[in-house]
Short mmCIF file of C-alpha atoms in Angstrom, two decimals:
data_model
loop_
_atom_site.label_atom_id
_atom_site.label_comp_id
_atom_site.label_asym_id
_atom_site.label_seq_id
_atom_site.Cartn_x
_atom_site.Cartn_y
_atom_site.Cartn_z
CA MET A 1 8.96 -13.46 32.27
CA HIS A 2 9.27 -9.63 32.26
CA PRO A 3 5.71 -8.29 32.17
CA VAL A 4 6.34 -5.75 29.45
CA LEU A 5 7.49 -8.64 27.05
CA ASP A 6 4.98 -10.74 28.50
CA SER A 7 2.28 -9.12 26.45
CA TYR A 8 4.63 -9.37 23.16
CA LEU A 9 4.33 -13.48 23.70
CA PRO A 10 0.43 -13.58 22.09
CA LEU A 11 1.71 -11.22 19.25
CA PHE A 12 4.57 -13.52 18.36
CA ILE A 13 2.47 -16.49 18.25
CA TYR A 14 0.08 -15.04 15.99
CA ALA A 15 2.91 -13.54 14.04
CA LEU A 16 4.42 -17.45 13.77
CA LEU A 17 0.88 -18.47 12.24
CA ALA A 18 0.71 -15.67 10.05
CA LEU A 19 3.84 -16.43 8.80
CA ALA A 20 3.20 -19.98 8.35
CA ILE A 21 0.17 -19.71 6.29
CA PRO A 22 0.88 -17.27 3.60
CA ALA A 23 4.52 -19.32 3.55
CA SER A 24 2.01 -22.57 3.10
CA MET A 25 -0.16 -21.38 0.35
CA ILE A 26 3.07 -20.49 -1.62
CA ALA A 27 4.45 -24.07 -0.93
CA LEU A 28 1.37 -26.05 -1.89
CA SER A 29 0.85 -24.22 -4.73
CA PHE A 30 4.21 -25.07 -5.99
CA VAL A 31 2.85 -29.23 -5.18
CA LEU A 32 -0.30 -28.68 -6.54
CA SER A 33 0.76 -26.92 -9.68
CA THR A 34 -0.08 -27.37 -13.54
CA ARG A 35 2.91 -27.09 -15.63
CA PRO A 36 2.17 -26.57 -18.96
CA SER A 37 4.73 -29.10 -21.33
CA ARG A 38 5.81 -27.22 -23.86
CA ARG A 39 7.62 -23.75 -22.71
CA THR A 40 8.21 -21.05 -24.86
CA ARG A 41 10.15 -17.98 -25.14
CA ALA A 42 7.45 -15.47 -25.45
CA ARG A 43 6.07 -16.66 -22.21
CA THR A 44 9.06 -15.63 -20.09
CA LEU A 45 8.68 -12.15 -21.22
CA PRO A 46 7.98 -9.26 -19.66
CA PHE A 47 4.29 -7.89 -20.32
CA GLU A 48 4.26 -5.26 -23.06
CA SER A 49 1.91 -3.77 -25.02
CA GLY A 50 3.10 -4.22 -29.02
CA VAL A 51 6.11 -5.75 -29.79
CA SER A 52 8.09 -7.42 -27.01
CA THR A 53 11.58 -6.58 -27.11
CA GLY A 54 12.94 -8.75 -23.80
CA PRO A 55 13.51 -7.31 -20.86
CA PRO A 56 14.08 -3.95 -20.09
CA PRO A 57 17.74 -2.36 -19.19
CA GLN A 58 18.56 -0.94 -15.25
CA GLN A 59 16.65 1.60 -15.17
CA ARG A 60 17.27 4.78 -12.71
CA LEU A 61 14.32 5.83 -10.75
CA SER A 62 13.51 9.57 -10.67
CA VAL A 63 14.73 12.11 -8.50
CA LYS A 64 11.14 13.12 -7.33
CA PHE A 65 10.29 9.93 -5.60
CA TYR A 66 13.74 10.34 -3.83
CA LEU A 67 12.32 13.39 -2.63
CA ILE A 68 8.94 12.25 -1.71
CA ALA A 69 10.61 9.95 0.58
CA MET A 70 12.87 12.13 2.05
CA LEU A 71 9.88 14.34 2.75
CA PHE A 72 8.45 11.41 4.29
CA LEU A 73 11.13 10.53 6.71
CA VAL A 74 11.60 14.07 8.07
CA PHE A 75 7.55 14.32 8.71
CA ASP A 76 7.09 10.72 10.04
CA ILE A 77 9.75 10.85 12.43
CA GLU A 78 8.67 13.90 13.52
CA VAL A 79 4.99 12.63 14.17
CA VAL A 80 6.40 9.50 16.12
CA PHE A 81 8.59 11.83 18.45
CA LEU A 82 5.19 13.33 19.03
CA TYR A 83 3.16 10.46 20.39
CA PRO A 84 4.85 9.82 23.61
CA ILE A 85 4.30 13.80 24.34
CA ALA A 86 0.52 13.24 23.35
CA THR A 87 -0.08 10.25 25.60
CA MET A 88 1.38 12.33 28.72
CA ILE A 89 -0.32 15.77 27.83
CA GLY A 90 -2.95 15.17 30.26
CA ASP A 91 -0.48 14.80 33.32
CA ILE A 92 1.80 17.51 32.19
CA GLY A 93 -0.54 20.34 31.44
CA TRP A 94 0.51 23.76 29.55
CA PHE A 95 4.06 23.09 29.28
CA ALA A 96 2.98 20.09 27.53
CA VAL A 97 0.83 22.17 25.29
CA ALA A 98 3.66 24.47 24.33
CA GLU A 99 6.08 22.02 23.56
CA PHE A 100 3.87 20.45 21.44
CA GLY A 101 2.89 23.26 19.52
CA PHE A 102 6.73 24.19 19.28
CA PHE A 103 7.29 20.55 17.41
CA LEU A 104 4.47 20.94 15.07
CA ALA A 105 5.45 24.08 14.30
CA MET A 106 8.92 22.86 13.44
CA LEU A 107 6.82 20.18 11.13
CA VAL A 108 4.86 22.90 9.75
CA VAL A 109 7.94 25.26 8.93
CA PRO A 110 9.64 22.46 6.72
CA LEU A 111 6.26 21.88 5.16
CA VAL A 112 5.75 25.70 3.97
CA TYR A 113 9.50 25.67 2.85
CA VAL A 114 9.06 22.72 0.32
CA TRP A 115 5.69 24.20 -0.35
CA LYS A 116 7.09 27.28 -1.59
CA ARG A 117 10.29 25.48 -3.63
CA GLY A 118 7.87 23.48 -5.16
CA ALA A 119 8.63 20.16 -4.07
CA LEU A 120 5.26 18.86 -3.49
CA GLU A 121 4.22 19.86 -7.60
CA MET B 1 -4.19 -3.46 29.92
CA ASP B 2 -2.09 -1.72 32.31
CA GLY B 3 -0.65 -4.25 34.85
CA THR B 4 -3.40 -5.97 35.54
CA ALA B 5 -2.61 -10.04 35.78
CA LEU B 6 -4.67 -11.87 33.52
CA ASN B 7 -4.95 -15.78 34.19
CA GLN B 8 -3.89 -16.51 30.37
CA PRO B 9 -1.76 -19.37 30.17
CA TRP B 10 0.28 -19.83 26.75
CA TRP B 11 -1.84 -22.06 25.00
CA ILE B 12 -5.08 -20.16 25.39
CA ASP B 13 -2.88 -17.31 23.48
CA LEU B 14 -2.32 -20.03 21.10
CA LEU B 15 -5.61 -21.39 20.71
CA LYS B 16 -6.99 -17.97 20.45
CA ALA B 17 -4.60 -17.19 17.55
CA ALA B 18 -5.40 -20.05 15.49
CA VAL B 19 -9.31 -18.78 15.74
CA VAL B 20 -8.86 -15.78 15.28
CA ILE B 21 -6.16 -15.73 12.40
CA ASN B 22 -8.54 -18.57 10.24
CA VAL B 23 -11.80 -16.05 11.15
CA PHE B 24 -9.72 -13.16 10.20
CA LEU B 25 -9.01 -15.13 7.07
CA GLY B 26 -12.43 -16.23 6.26
CA VAL B 27 -13.77 -12.48 6.41
CA VAL B 28 -10.92 -11.38 4.10
CA ALA B 29 -11.96 -13.88 1.66
CA TYR B 30 -15.69 -13.04 1.80
CA ALA B 31 -15.17 -9.31 1.63
CA THR B 32 -13.86 -10.07 -1.51
CA LEU B 33 -17.09 -12.22 -2.46
CA ILE B 34 -19.05 -9.14 -0.72
CA GLU B 35 -16.94 -6.69 -2.77
CA ARG B 36 -17.70 -8.24 -5.88
CA LYS B 37 -21.42 -8.83 -5.15
CA LEU B 38 -22.13 -5.16 -3.67
CA LEU B 39 -20.03 -3.76 -6.94
CA GLY B 40 -22.35 -5.95 -9.14
CA ARG B 41 -25.71 -4.83 -7.77
CA MET B 42 -24.55 -0.81 -7.86
CA GLN B 43 -23.80 -1.33 -11.31
CA LEU B 44 -27.56 -3.06 -11.76
CA ARG B 45 -25.89 -6.90 -12.46
CA TYR B 46 -25.94 -9.96 -10.13
CA GLY B 47 -21.90 -10.30 -9.39
CA PRO B 48 -20.86 -13.68 -8.69
CA ASN B 49 -24.04 -16.08 -8.67
CA ARG B 50 -22.63 -19.61 -10.07
CA ALA B 51 -20.43 -21.22 -7.74
CA GLY B 52 -22.65 -22.57 -4.71
CA PRO B 53 -26.09 -20.77 -3.48
CA PHE B 54 -25.80 -17.03 -4.42
CA GLY B 55 -22.29 -17.47 -4.97
CA LEU B 56 -21.27 -18.26 -1.42
CA LEU B 57 -18.71 -20.84 -2.41
CA GLN B 58 -16.92 -18.17 -4.81
CA PRO B 59 -13.84 -17.86 -2.29
CA ILE B 60 -12.91 -21.27 -2.20
CA ALA B 61 -13.63 -21.98 -5.50
CA ASP B 62 -10.95 -19.10 -6.49
CA LEU B 63 -8.68 -20.31 -3.63
CA VAL B 64 -8.68 -23.73 -5.60
CA LYS B 65 -8.18 -21.98 -9.21
CA MET B 66 -5.17 -19.85 -8.00
CA VAL B 67 -3.33 -23.08 -6.00
CA ARG B 68 -3.78 -25.06 -9.31
CA LYS B 69 -2.41 -22.29 -11.36
CA GLU B 70 1.44 -22.77 -12.72
CA ALA B 71 4.00 -21.18 -10.20
CA PHE B 72 5.51 -19.18 -12.91
CA ALA B 73 8.35 -16.41 -12.94
CA PRO B 74 9.04 -13.92 -15.95
CA ALA B 75 12.96 -14.83 -16.78
CA ALA B 76 13.94 -11.40 -16.08
CA ALA B 77 12.45 -11.60 -12.51
CA ALA B 78 14.74 -11.83 -9.36
CA ASP B 79 13.55 -15.49 -8.51
CA LEU B 80 14.16 -15.23 -4.50
CA LEU B 81 12.45 -11.55 -3.90
CA TYR B 82 10.20 -12.42 -6.45
CA ILE B 83 8.56 -15.36 -4.56
CA VAL B 84 9.22 -13.90 -1.18
CA SER B 85 7.69 -10.46 -1.29
CA PRO B 86 3.71 -11.51 -1.58
CA LEU B 87 4.74 -13.42 1.82
CA VAL B 88 5.85 -10.38 3.57
CA ALA B 89 3.10 -8.16 2.20
CA ALA B 90 0.68 -11.09 3.49
CA PHE B 91 2.22 -11.41 6.77
CA THR B 92 2.85 -7.40 7.70
CA ALA B 93 -1.03 -7.46 6.40
CA LEU B 94 -2.43 -10.48 8.47
CA THR B 95 -0.59 -9.84 11.62
CA SER B 96 -1.66 -6.26 12.37
CA PHE B 97 -5.15 -7.37 13.29
CA ALA B 98 -3.78 -8.94 15.98
CA LEU B 99 -3.47 -5.56 17.66
CA ILE B 100 -7.17 -5.11 16.98
CA PRO B 101 -9.44 -5.79 20.05
CA TRP B 102 -12.53 -7.34 19.34
CA GLY B 103 -14.30 -8.32 22.77
CA PRO B 104 -13.59 -7.68 26.69
CA VAL B 105 -12.30 -9.95 29.18
CA TRP B 106 -14.38 -12.89 29.68
CA SER B 107 -13.73 -15.33 32.60
CA ILE B 108 -14.02 -19.09 31.63
CA GLY B 109 -13.86 -22.04 33.95
CA GLY B 110 -11.19 -20.13 36.15
CA TYR B 111 -9.16 -18.84 33.01
CA ASP B 112 -9.11 -15.23 31.49
CA VAL B 113 -9.66 -15.01 27.79
CA THR B 114 -9.46 -11.32 26.53
CA GLY B 115 -11.26 -10.53 23.31
CA TRP B 116 -7.84 -9.30 21.52
CA VAL B 117 -4.93 -11.62 20.76
CA ALA B 118 -2.24 -8.87 21.90
CA ASP B 119 -2.52 -5.90 23.44
CA VAL B 120 1.19 -4.11 23.78
CA PRO B 121 1.26 -0.85 25.00
CA ILE B 122 2.55 0.75 21.97
CA GLY B 123 -0.07 -1.40 19.96
CA LEU B 124 -0.69 2.30 17.71
CA ILE B 125 2.93 2.85 16.95
CA LEU B 126 3.50 -1.03 16.22
CA LEU B 127 0.44 -1.17 13.88
CA PHE B 128 1.77 1.92 11.53
CA ALA B 129 5.36 0.34 11.49
CA LEU B 130 3.62 -3.10 10.28
CA GLY B 131 1.88 -1.07 7.69
CA SER B 132 4.78 0.63 6.46
CA LEU B 133 6.99 -2.79 6.37
CA GLY B 134 3.97 -4.10 4.49
CA ILE B 135 5.18 -1.73 1.42
CA TYR B 136 8.28 -3.63 1.08
CA GLY B 137 5.98 -6.24 -0.24
CA PHE B 138 5.29 -4.08 -2.87
CA ILE B 139 8.57 -2.16 -3.58
CA VAL B 140 10.28 -5.66 -3.95
CA GLY B 141 7.63 -7.66 -5.50
CA GLY B 142 7.39 -4.76 -8.13
CA TRP B 143 11.20 -4.14 -8.70
CA ALA B 144 11.92 -7.82 -8.91
CA SER B 145 9.33 -8.24 -11.58
CA GLY B 146 11.68 -6.84 -14.08
CA SER B 147 8.90 -4.88 -15.99
CA LYS B 148 8.64 -1.16 -16.76
CA TYR B 149 5.02 -1.30 -15.91
CA SER B 150 5.96 -2.97 -12.25
CA LEU B 151 8.52 -0.68 -11.77
CA LEU B 152 6.35 2.19 -12.62
CA GLY B 153 3.45 0.91 -10.13
CA THR B 154 5.77 0.59 -7.46
CA MET B 155 7.19 3.99 -7.33
CA ARG B 156 3.77 5.22 -7.65
CA THR B 157 2.60 2.95 -4.61
CA CYS B 158 5.46 3.90 -2.83
CA ALA B 159 5.33 7.88 -3.19
CA GLN B 160 1.60 7.43 -2.63
CA MET B 161 1.65 5.00 0.79
CA VAL B 162 4.45 7.34 1.96
CA SER B 163 2.77 10.15 1.53
CA TYR B 164 -0.59 9.56 3.30
CA GLU B 165 1.20 7.54 6.03
CA VAL B 166 1.72 10.86 7.45
CA SER B 167 -1.37 11.99 7.28
CA LEU B 168 -2.34 9.16 8.86
CA ALA B 169 -0.41 9.19 11.68
CA LEU B 170 -1.35 12.52 12.19
CA SER B 171 -4.76 12.19 12.24
CA VAL B 172 -4.58 9.67 15.07
CA LEU B 173 -2.68 12.15 17.32
CA GLY B 174 -6.22 13.71 17.97
CA VAL B 175 -7.08 10.35 19.60
CA VAL B 176 -3.95 9.45 21.29
CA LEU B 177 -4.20 12.75 22.88
CA MET B 178 -7.78 12.60 24.19
CA ALA B 179 -7.18 8.65 25.31
CA GLY B 180 -3.89 9.27 26.64
CA SER B 181 -2.76 5.68 25.45
CA LEU B 182 -1.08 4.04 22.60
CA SER B 183 -2.45 1.11 23.66
CA LEU B 184 -6.10 0.19 21.46
CA VAL B 185 -7.69 -1.65 24.22
CA ASP B 186 -7.21 1.46 26.55
CA ILE B 187 -8.53 3.59 23.56
CA ALA B 188 -11.58 1.55 23.11
CA VAL B 189 -12.16 1.16 27.04
CA ARG B 190 -11.69 4.99 27.00
CA GLN B 191 -14.63 5.38 24.84
CA GLN B 192 -16.80 2.85 26.13
CA GLU B 193 -16.49 5.13 29.23
CA THR B 194 -17.14 8.71 27.80
CA VAL B 195 -17.56 8.91 24.00
CA TRP B 196 -17.03 7.80 20.53
CA PHE B 197 -14.36 9.65 19.14
CA ALA B 198 -15.69 10.05 15.87
CA GLY B 199 -17.88 13.03 17.65
CA PRO B 200 -15.29 15.08 18.97
CA GLN B 201 -12.57 14.13 16.45
CA PHE B 202 -14.84 14.15 13.63
CA ILE B 203 -12.53 16.13 11.43
CA GLY B 204 -9.48 13.89 12.68
CA PHE B 205 -11.91 11.09 11.32
CA LEU B 206 -12.46 12.32 8.07
CA VAL B 207 -8.47 12.80 7.52
CA PHE B 208 -7.79 9.20 8.91
CA PHE B 209 -10.61 7.66 7.13
CA VAL B 210 -9.45 9.23 3.63
CA ALA B 211 -5.59 8.68 4.17
CA GLY B 212 -6.63 5.30 4.93
CA VAL B 213 -8.73 4.44 1.76
CA ALA B 214 -5.46 5.87 0.26
CA GLU B 215 -3.04 3.98 2.20
CA THR B 216 -4.86 0.09 1.19
CA ASN B 217 -4.76 1.73 -2.47
CA ARG B 218 -8.39 1.56 -3.00
CA ALA B 219 -10.47 3.82 -5.29
CA PRO B 220 -10.24 6.58 -5.75
CA PHE B 221 -6.70 6.51 -4.78
CA ASP B 222 -5.82 2.96 -6.53
CA LEU B 223 -3.12 5.00 -8.66
CA PRO B 224 -0.85 2.02 -8.12
CA GLU B 225 -2.62 -0.62 -10.05
CA ALA B 226 -4.52 1.92 -12.48
CA GLU B 227 -5.68 -1.10 -15.36
CA SER B 228 -5.80 1.95 -17.76
CA GLU B 229 -2.50 3.34 -17.83
CA LEU B 230 -0.26 0.80 -16.15
CA VAL B 231 -1.50 -2.85 -16.54
CA ALA B 232 -1.95 -3.84 -13.07
CA GLY B 233 1.27 -1.65 -11.58
CA TYR B 234 3.23 -3.83 -9.20
CA LEU B 235 0.99 -6.76 -10.12
CA THR B 236 1.51 -7.08 -13.78
CA GLU B 237 3.98 -9.79 -13.56
CA TYR B 238 2.24 -11.79 -10.91
CA SER B 239 -0.05 -14.73 -11.39
CA GLY B 240 -1.39 -17.88 -9.53
CA MET B 241 -1.00 -18.02 -5.70
CA ARG B 242 1.59 -15.32 -5.14
CA TRP B 243 -0.91 -13.24 -7.10
CA GLY B 244 -3.51 -14.37 -4.64
CA LEU B 245 -1.57 -13.38 -1.79
CA PHE B 246 -1.05 -9.89 -2.85
CA GLN B 247 -4.66 -9.74 -3.49
CA LEU B 248 -5.12 -11.01 0.37
CA ALA B 249 -2.94 -8.71 1.62
CA GLU B 250 -4.88 -6.07 -0.06
CA TYR B 251 -8.30 -7.21 1.14
CA ALA B 252 -6.56 -8.10 4.60
CA ASN B 253 -5.27 -4.31 5.25
CA VAL B 254 -8.80 -2.89 4.06
CA VAL B 255 -10.72 -5.25 6.50
CA MET B 256 -7.91 -4.55 9.45
CA LEU B 257 -8.09 -0.57 8.34
CA SER B 258 -12.04 -1.23 8.91
CA GLY B 259 -11.75 -2.69 12.39
CA LEU B 260 -9.09 0.35 13.27
CA THR B 261 -11.59 3.27 12.40
CA VAL B 262 -13.72 0.92 14.78
CA THR B 263 -11.70 0.98 17.31
CA LEU B 264 -10.32 4.68 17.11
CA PHE B 265 -13.48 6.21 16.41
CA PHE B 266 -16.37 4.04 16.80
CA GLY B 267 -15.76 2.91 20.36
CA GLY B 268 -14.46 -0.47 19.55
CA TRP B 269 -16.73 -3.49 20.80
CA GLY B 270 -19.17 -1.44 22.93
CA GLY B 271 -22.24 -1.11 22.33
CA PRO B 272 -25.87 -1.86 24.15
CA GLY B 273 -27.54 -5.30 24.27
CA LEU B 274 -25.67 -7.28 22.18
CA PRO B 275 -21.83 -9.15 23.18
CA GLY B 276 -18.58 -7.41 22.38
CA PRO B 277 -17.79 -9.07 19.40
CA ILE B 278 -20.94 -8.95 17.39
CA TRP B 279 -21.54 -5.39 17.73
CA PHE B 280 -17.29 -5.09 16.73
CA ALA B 281 -18.71 -7.13 13.17
CA ILE B 282 -21.47 -5.05 12.87
CA LYS B 283 -19.56 -1.75 12.85
CA LEU B 284 -17.01 -3.53 11.07
CA ALA B 285 -19.73 -4.40 8.72
CA CYS B 286 -20.82 -0.63 8.13
CA VAL B 287 -16.96 0.65 7.54
CA LEU B 288 -16.42 -1.77 4.98
CA PHE B 289 -19.62 -1.60 3.09
CA VAL B 290 -18.91 2.58 2.98
CA MET B 291 -15.55 1.78 1.65
CA ILE B 292 -17.13 -0.51 -1.41
CA TRP B 293 -19.42 2.20 -1.68
CA ILE B 294 -17.03 4.72 -2.49
CA ARG B 295 -15.21 2.25 -4.65
CA ALA B 296 -18.07 2.03 -6.67
CA THR B 297 -19.05 5.94 -6.71
CA LEU B 298 -16.12 7.96 -7.11
CA PRO B 299 -14.09 7.94 -10.01
CA ARG B 300 -10.36 7.74 -9.87
CA LEU B 301 -7.75 10.65 -9.25
CA ARG B 302 -5.23 12.17 -11.45
CA TYR B 303 -1.35 11.40 -10.16
CA ASP B 304 -0.60 14.99 -9.09
CA GLN B 305 -4.04 15.56 -7.96
CA LEU B 306 -3.35 12.48 -5.39
CA MET B 307 -0.08 14.41 -4.44
CA ARG B 308 -1.30 17.27 -3.70
CA PHE B 309 -4.53 16.40 -1.97
CA GLY B 310 -2.07 14.25 0.40
CA TRP B 311 0.64 16.81 1.26
CA LYS B 312 -1.23 20.08 0.65
CA VAL B 313 -4.76 19.53 2.25
CA LEU B 314 -4.97 16.39 4.62
CA LEU B 315 -1.49 17.33 6.28
CA PRO B 316 -2.07 20.73 7.17
CA VAL B 317 -5.78 19.63 8.30
CA ALA B 318 -4.29 16.90 10.09
CA THR B 319 -1.59 19.13 11.96
CA LEU B 320 -3.94 21.57 13.08
CA ASN B 321 -6.60 19.12 14.55
CA ALA B 322 -3.92 17.83 16.55
CA LEU B 323 -2.58 21.01 17.68
CA VAL B 324 -6.62 22.29 18.39
CA THR B 325 -7.11 18.68 20.48
CA ALA B 326 -4.01 19.32 22.60
CA ILE B 327 -5.32 22.50 23.58
CA LEU B 328 -8.52 21.41 24.33
CA VAL B 329 -7.39 18.42 26.25
CA VAL B 330 -5.60 20.73 28.48
CA ALA B 331 -8.15 23.21 29.18
CA VAL B 332 -11.15 21.59 29.65
#
């Protein structure tokens, strides 16, 4: 096998176990669980303090959270691009530091922008 | 490690994976007991002490109770997603521990047994990727419950984890710069050769720890399940074993984060005298204790304070830390 893929083999073995154990717990809970004999409508309604009005209608999510998600995408992708430079920086030297600083500046500029536009409130 | 041929056949991997995941599950189960005990002591009460001596059988009693509970789904829930999402959360939380090294390489009977389950060249990125995937478990679970409290809790979880993930990834950049590698084993070995990164990377460590506590949704950042306003957040409609799996995922993340803190900032398994895994366990227990201590001490933040802190304090500090580290690494 390819040496790089080789290092992933134990991870796959482990991941299979990590999938099997919770799955078996869920399966066991179906087998072992006790079922009450009486099923009433009130039990299946969503939790509500006060009067239960039945399942909520399909709700729309507020735009604020989309904004956060988009900010996350921008910043996190930039950070991921920084990692490869970070591992090589000792070998390349000052040129890499300049690149690194430039990339960080690209991260700071949108941060200042969204800050001033009030998207972080 | 890089390219050094280890004589480690697949059945050792299998054996080790089976042992490690079970030990990890045991540690996670007892982390719940330790947390309840410590919180109890810090609030001048005993904590659970009925099941077995000193309440030591409490996690087992809890497990039996949860398995025996009715596998119940509310009428409004999207059935398949409702059942699968705790599985996703537990799976990603358990898998990420595979990447954390807890000991050196031993030679036993001609075979090399490594003190880690898997060492991949992009370990750190993979760890963050698994963490991000784990959020899906919470989002889908909260959405599929079909309850307004779940939905609100889900949106909060999503926004919070996503905000702090950026700071978390940036704060680790300093460590990557100093170690020159993304492999967690390399990072731990580098610290044992030089100095624990908690010293030179102290600011990075602080940002990492705070963002990590927020990332695992623990107090004072436990807004997603703030019981006084949201009942239980994304967990509201869950019960029995599925609730248990979400709980397992949360504590697995806490233990994993403690392990990651030890690996990135406190030299991994390195230490004088005692064998590696014991040092690792001692350090992990210390970090875990601090996390529980924080929970017992600090009150919960308000939601807007939380978001502001993440974006306007942690992110700039982490950026500055990365830049200064980059300059110092090349200059010195």
